[in-house]
Structure formats: C-alpha cells, structure tokens
Amino acid sequence: KKSCPAGFGKGHAVPNNAIHNKKQCPFTRAMDSINPIIDMIQFSIPPGPRFIPLNWLINLHKFGCWIFVLVLMVYYDNFSIGAWIYIVLHGSYGLLWVLKDMIFPDQAFQTKVTLVSAAIASCLLMLYFLPGYQMVSGIADNHPSTDRIIVAFVCYFFG
C-alpha cells in the first residue's frame, strides 16, 4: 500500500494498483486538472502530426552541450579552468543521460511530438547552453574560485 503523493492525505493508504481517492488527495485532484494542459503543450500543439520522439530532442541537447561549449572555447580562444570544468561536468552529464535513456528509457519521453511542441521543447532546452556561452564568451567569470569548483563538483556528484 502507498499513501497519497507529496504527503497529502496521510494515513489514507491505498493499494499500489488503485487510483487515489480524489476526496482524500488534493494533490491528485490538482494534477488531474492540469495534466491535459501539460500534455497538450508538451506533445501536441497544432499543426501537424506527432513525428519525432521527445527523447531524441532531449538527448540531442544534453549530448550536444559539450560540443557547443567546445566550439565556443575554440572560437573565443578560452581554455580557462572554468571552461574545462564546465565542459567536463556538463559533457559527462550529457553522456550519462543518453546512456541512461538507452538502458532505462523513460516512456513519457518516448512519446512523439508535433513540430510546434518540438520547437518549444528545443527552445527551452537551449537555455542549458546559456551559462556555457556566458562563461566562455567572457560575459561571466571564467576563473572560478576553489570554493566554487568544490561546490560544483559536490552538486554534480549528488545530483
């Protein structure tokens, strides 16, 4: 048996395969009301058919981050310790993400999306490239302190 998600309705355990009693769980009621909107935005904004799996877009952006930063490093001739740390952390994270998707695929991300939903997802995923661009281009500090480097690695290791 399990309880309502997020701790709502504590003490109202339900069997693992049962649907939550909506009177007992406001979290489930709230999610049920917004899930159709989220699904429409994430997967099926018109026009067009669903043609590309969402995980392809996610994997392309996660894996492509280190390539993007490496190109920026060459373009800006910036091979600082901060740039290398950024590329190592984000690059290895991206590689591990793709490997995880190949071994343990998330069924929600296997869903095909429309062109507009794919464009929105790509724009949101491109935000991951912004910190790398800011650092390598010189907009942001590219010589982090030892303390900042340690915090970055600790955050990376513990997720």
GROMACS .gro file of C-alpha atoms in nm:
model
  159
    1LYS     CA    1   0.000   0.000   0.000
    2LYS     CA    2   0.107   0.357  -0.059
    3SER     CA    3  -0.002   0.700   0.058
    4CYS     CA    4  -0.108   0.996  -0.144
    5PRO     CA    5   0.184   1.168  -0.321
    6ALA     CA    6   0.351   1.467  -0.159
    7GLY     CA    7   0.225   1.363   0.184
    8PHE     CA    8  -0.133   1.480   0.129
    9GLY     CA    9  -0.397   1.267   0.293
   10LYS     CA   10  -0.154   1.094   0.528
   11GLY     CA   11  -0.295   0.783   0.680
   12HIS     CA   12  -0.509   0.712   0.376
   13ALA     CA   13  -0.307   0.428   0.227
   14VAL     CA   14  -0.426   0.277  -0.100
   15PRO     CA   15  -0.322  -0.041  -0.280
   16ASN     CA   16  -0.034   0.009  -0.526
   17ASN     CA   17  -0.254  -0.054  -0.828
   18ALA     CA   18  -0.552   0.154  -0.711
   19ILE     CA   19  -0.640   0.502  -0.827
   20HIS     CA   20  -0.619   0.762  -0.550
   21ASN     CA   21  -0.946   0.862  -0.391
   22LYS     CA   22  -0.976   1.221  -0.508
   23LYS     CA   23  -1.157   1.322  -0.189
   24GLN     CA   24  -0.855   1.212   0.012
   25CYS     CA   25  -0.581   1.362  -0.203
   26PRO     CA   26  -0.590   1.726  -0.316
   27PHE     CA   27  -0.255   1.680  -0.494
   28THR     CA   28  -0.405   1.414  -0.723
   29ARG     CA   29  -0.712   1.630  -0.791
   30ALA     CA   30  -0.491   1.925  -0.884
   31MET     CA   31  -0.268   1.717  -1.111
   32ASP     CA   32  -0.569   1.558  -1.281
   33SER     CA   33  -0.698   1.903  -1.370
   34ILE     CA   34  -0.372   2.034  -1.521
   35ASN     CA   35  -0.234   1.714  -1.680
   36PRO     CA   36  -0.434   1.755  -2.005
   37ILE     CA   37  -0.295   2.107  -2.047
   38ILE     CA   38   0.062   1.993  -1.979
   39ASP     CA   39   0.023   1.700  -2.220
   40MET     CA   40  -0.112   1.928  -2.494
   41ILE     CA   41   0.176   2.177  -2.456
   42GLN     CA   42   0.441   1.911  -2.423
   43PHE     CA   43   0.329   1.678  -2.702
   44SER     CA   44   0.058   1.802  -2.937
   45ILE     CA   45   0.037   2.174  -3.008
   46PRO     CA   46  -0.104   2.201  -3.362
   47PRO     CA   47  -0.039   2.197  -3.653
   48GLY     CA   48   0.082   1.869  -3.784
   49PRO     CA   49   0.118   1.511  -3.679
   50ARG     CA   50   0.338   1.387  -3.399
   51PHE     CA   51   0.656   1.293  -3.582
   52ILE     CA   52   0.962   1.293  -3.355
   53PRO     CA   53   1.009   1.131  -3.015
   54LEU     CA   54   1.068   1.385  -2.738
   55ASN     CA   55   1.365   1.186  -2.609
   56TRP     CA   56   1.552   1.248  -2.938
   57LEU     CA   57   1.532   1.623  -2.877
   58ILE     CA   58   1.631   1.591  -2.512
   59ASN     CA   59   1.922   1.360  -2.593
   60LEU     CA   60   2.044   1.586  -2.875
   61HIS     CA   61   2.056   1.886  -2.644
   62LYS     CA   62   2.201   1.702  -2.344
   63PHE     CA   63   2.471   1.535  -2.556
   64GLY     CA   64   2.529   1.844  -2.770
   65CYS     CA   65   2.610   2.073  -2.478
   66TRP     CA   66   2.977   1.970  -2.459
   67ILE     CA   67   3.016   2.006  -2.838
   68PHE     CA   68   2.863   2.354  -2.825
   69VAL     CA   69   3.092   2.461  -2.540
   70LEU     CA   70   3.399   2.314  -2.713
   71VAL     CA   71   3.318   2.510  -3.031
   72LEU     CA   72   3.281   2.824  -2.819
   73MET     CA   73   3.613   2.755  -2.647
   74VAL     CA   74   3.787   2.739  -2.985
   75TYR     CA   75   3.601   3.043  -3.121
   76TYR     CA   76   3.674   3.262  -2.818
   77ASP     CA   77   4.017   3.104  -2.760
   78ASN     CA   78   3.916   3.047  -2.400
   79PHE     CA   79   4.065   2.734  -2.248
   80SER     CA   80   4.040   2.852  -1.888
   81ILE     CA   81   3.998   2.615  -1.595
   82GLY     CA   82   3.635   2.726  -1.564
   83ALA     CA   83   3.564   2.637  -1.926
   84TRP     CA   84   3.724   2.295  -1.887
   85ILE     CA   85   3.535   2.223  -1.565
   86TYR     CA   86   3.211   2.327  -1.731
   87ILE     CA   87   3.270   2.107  -2.033
   88VAL     CA   88   3.372   1.808  -1.820
   89LEU     CA   89   3.073   1.833  -1.586
   90HIS     CA   90   2.810   1.907  -1.849
   91GLY     CA   91   2.966   1.678  -2.108
   92SER     CA   92   2.981   1.377  -1.879
   93TYR     CA   93   2.630   1.451  -1.752
   94GLY     CA   94   2.502   1.459  -2.111
   95LEU     CA   95   2.676   1.133  -2.196
   96LEU     CA   96   2.536   0.966  -1.885
   97TRP     CA   97   2.188   1.099  -1.965
   98VAL     CA   98   2.196   0.945  -2.314
   99LEU     CA   99   2.333   0.618  -2.175
  100LYS     CA  100   2.055   0.611  -1.913
  101ASP     CA  101   1.796   0.672  -2.184
  102MET     CA  102   1.932   0.382  -2.388
  103ILE     CA  103   1.935   0.141  -2.093
  104PHE     CA  104   1.631   0.261  -1.895
  105PRO     CA  105   1.414   0.463  -2.135
  106ASP     CA  106   1.152   0.689  -1.981
  107GLN     CA  107   0.824   0.603  -2.154
  108ALA     CA  108   0.692   0.960  -2.122
  109PHE     CA  109   0.987   1.088  -2.325
  110GLN     CA  110   0.932   0.820  -2.594
  111THR     CA  111   0.611   0.998  -2.695
  112LYS     CA  112   0.622   1.162  -3.037
  113VAL     CA  113   0.560   1.538  -3.053
  114THR     CA  114   0.432   1.784  -3.314
  115LEU     CA  115   0.653   2.040  -3.488
  116VAL     CA  116   0.542   2.327  -3.262
  117SER     CA  117   0.583   2.121  -2.944
  118ALA     CA  118   0.928   2.014  -3.068
  119ALA     CA  119   1.023   2.378  -3.131
  120ILE     CA  120   0.908   2.482  -2.783
  121ALA     CA  121   1.097   2.194  -2.621
  122SER     CA  122   1.410   2.283  -2.821
  123CYS     CA  123   1.391   2.649  -2.718
  124LEU     CA  124   1.357   2.552  -2.353
  125LEU     CA  125   1.642   2.301  -2.378
  126MET     CA  126   1.867   2.563  -2.542
  127LEU     CA  127   1.856   2.754  -2.215
  128TYR     CA  128   2.108   2.493  -2.090
  129PHE     CA  129   2.359   2.640  -2.338
  130LEU     CA  130   2.332   2.994  -2.197
  131PRO     CA  131   2.559   2.958  -1.890
  132GLY     CA  132   2.831   2.795  -2.102
  133TYR     CA  133   2.810   3.074  -2.358
  134GLN     CA  134   2.820   3.343  -2.090
  135MET     CA  135   3.125   3.193  -1.925
  136VAL     CA  136   3.328   3.107  -2.235
  137SER     CA  137   3.249   3.435  -2.414
  138GLY     CA  138   3.368   3.635  -2.112
  139ILE     CA  139   3.031   3.779  -2.011
  140ALA     CA  140   3.057   3.584  -1.685
  141ASP     CA  141   3.362   3.499  -1.475
  142ASN     CA  142   3.556   3.209  -1.626
  143HIS     CA  143   3.806   3.175  -1.341
  144PRO     CA  144   3.604   3.024  -1.056
  145SER     CA  145   3.742   3.015  -0.704
  146THR     CA  146   3.846   2.687  -0.545
  147ASP     CA  147   3.535   2.701  -0.326
  148ARG     CA  148   3.308   2.738  -0.629
  149ILE     CA  149   3.481   2.448  -0.805
  150ILE     CA  150   3.433   2.226  -0.500
  151VAL     CA  151   3.065   2.320  -0.473
  152ALA     CA  152   3.018   2.250  -0.846
  153PHE     CA  153   3.167   1.902  -0.814
  154VAL     CA  154   2.969   1.822  -0.499
  155CYS     CA  155   2.645   1.932  -0.668
  156TYR     CA  156   2.736   1.723  -0.972
  157PHE     CA  157   2.812   1.410  -0.770
  158PHE     CA  158   2.497   1.428  -0.560
  159GLY     CA  159   2.269   1.545  -0.841
   0.00000   0.00000   0.00000
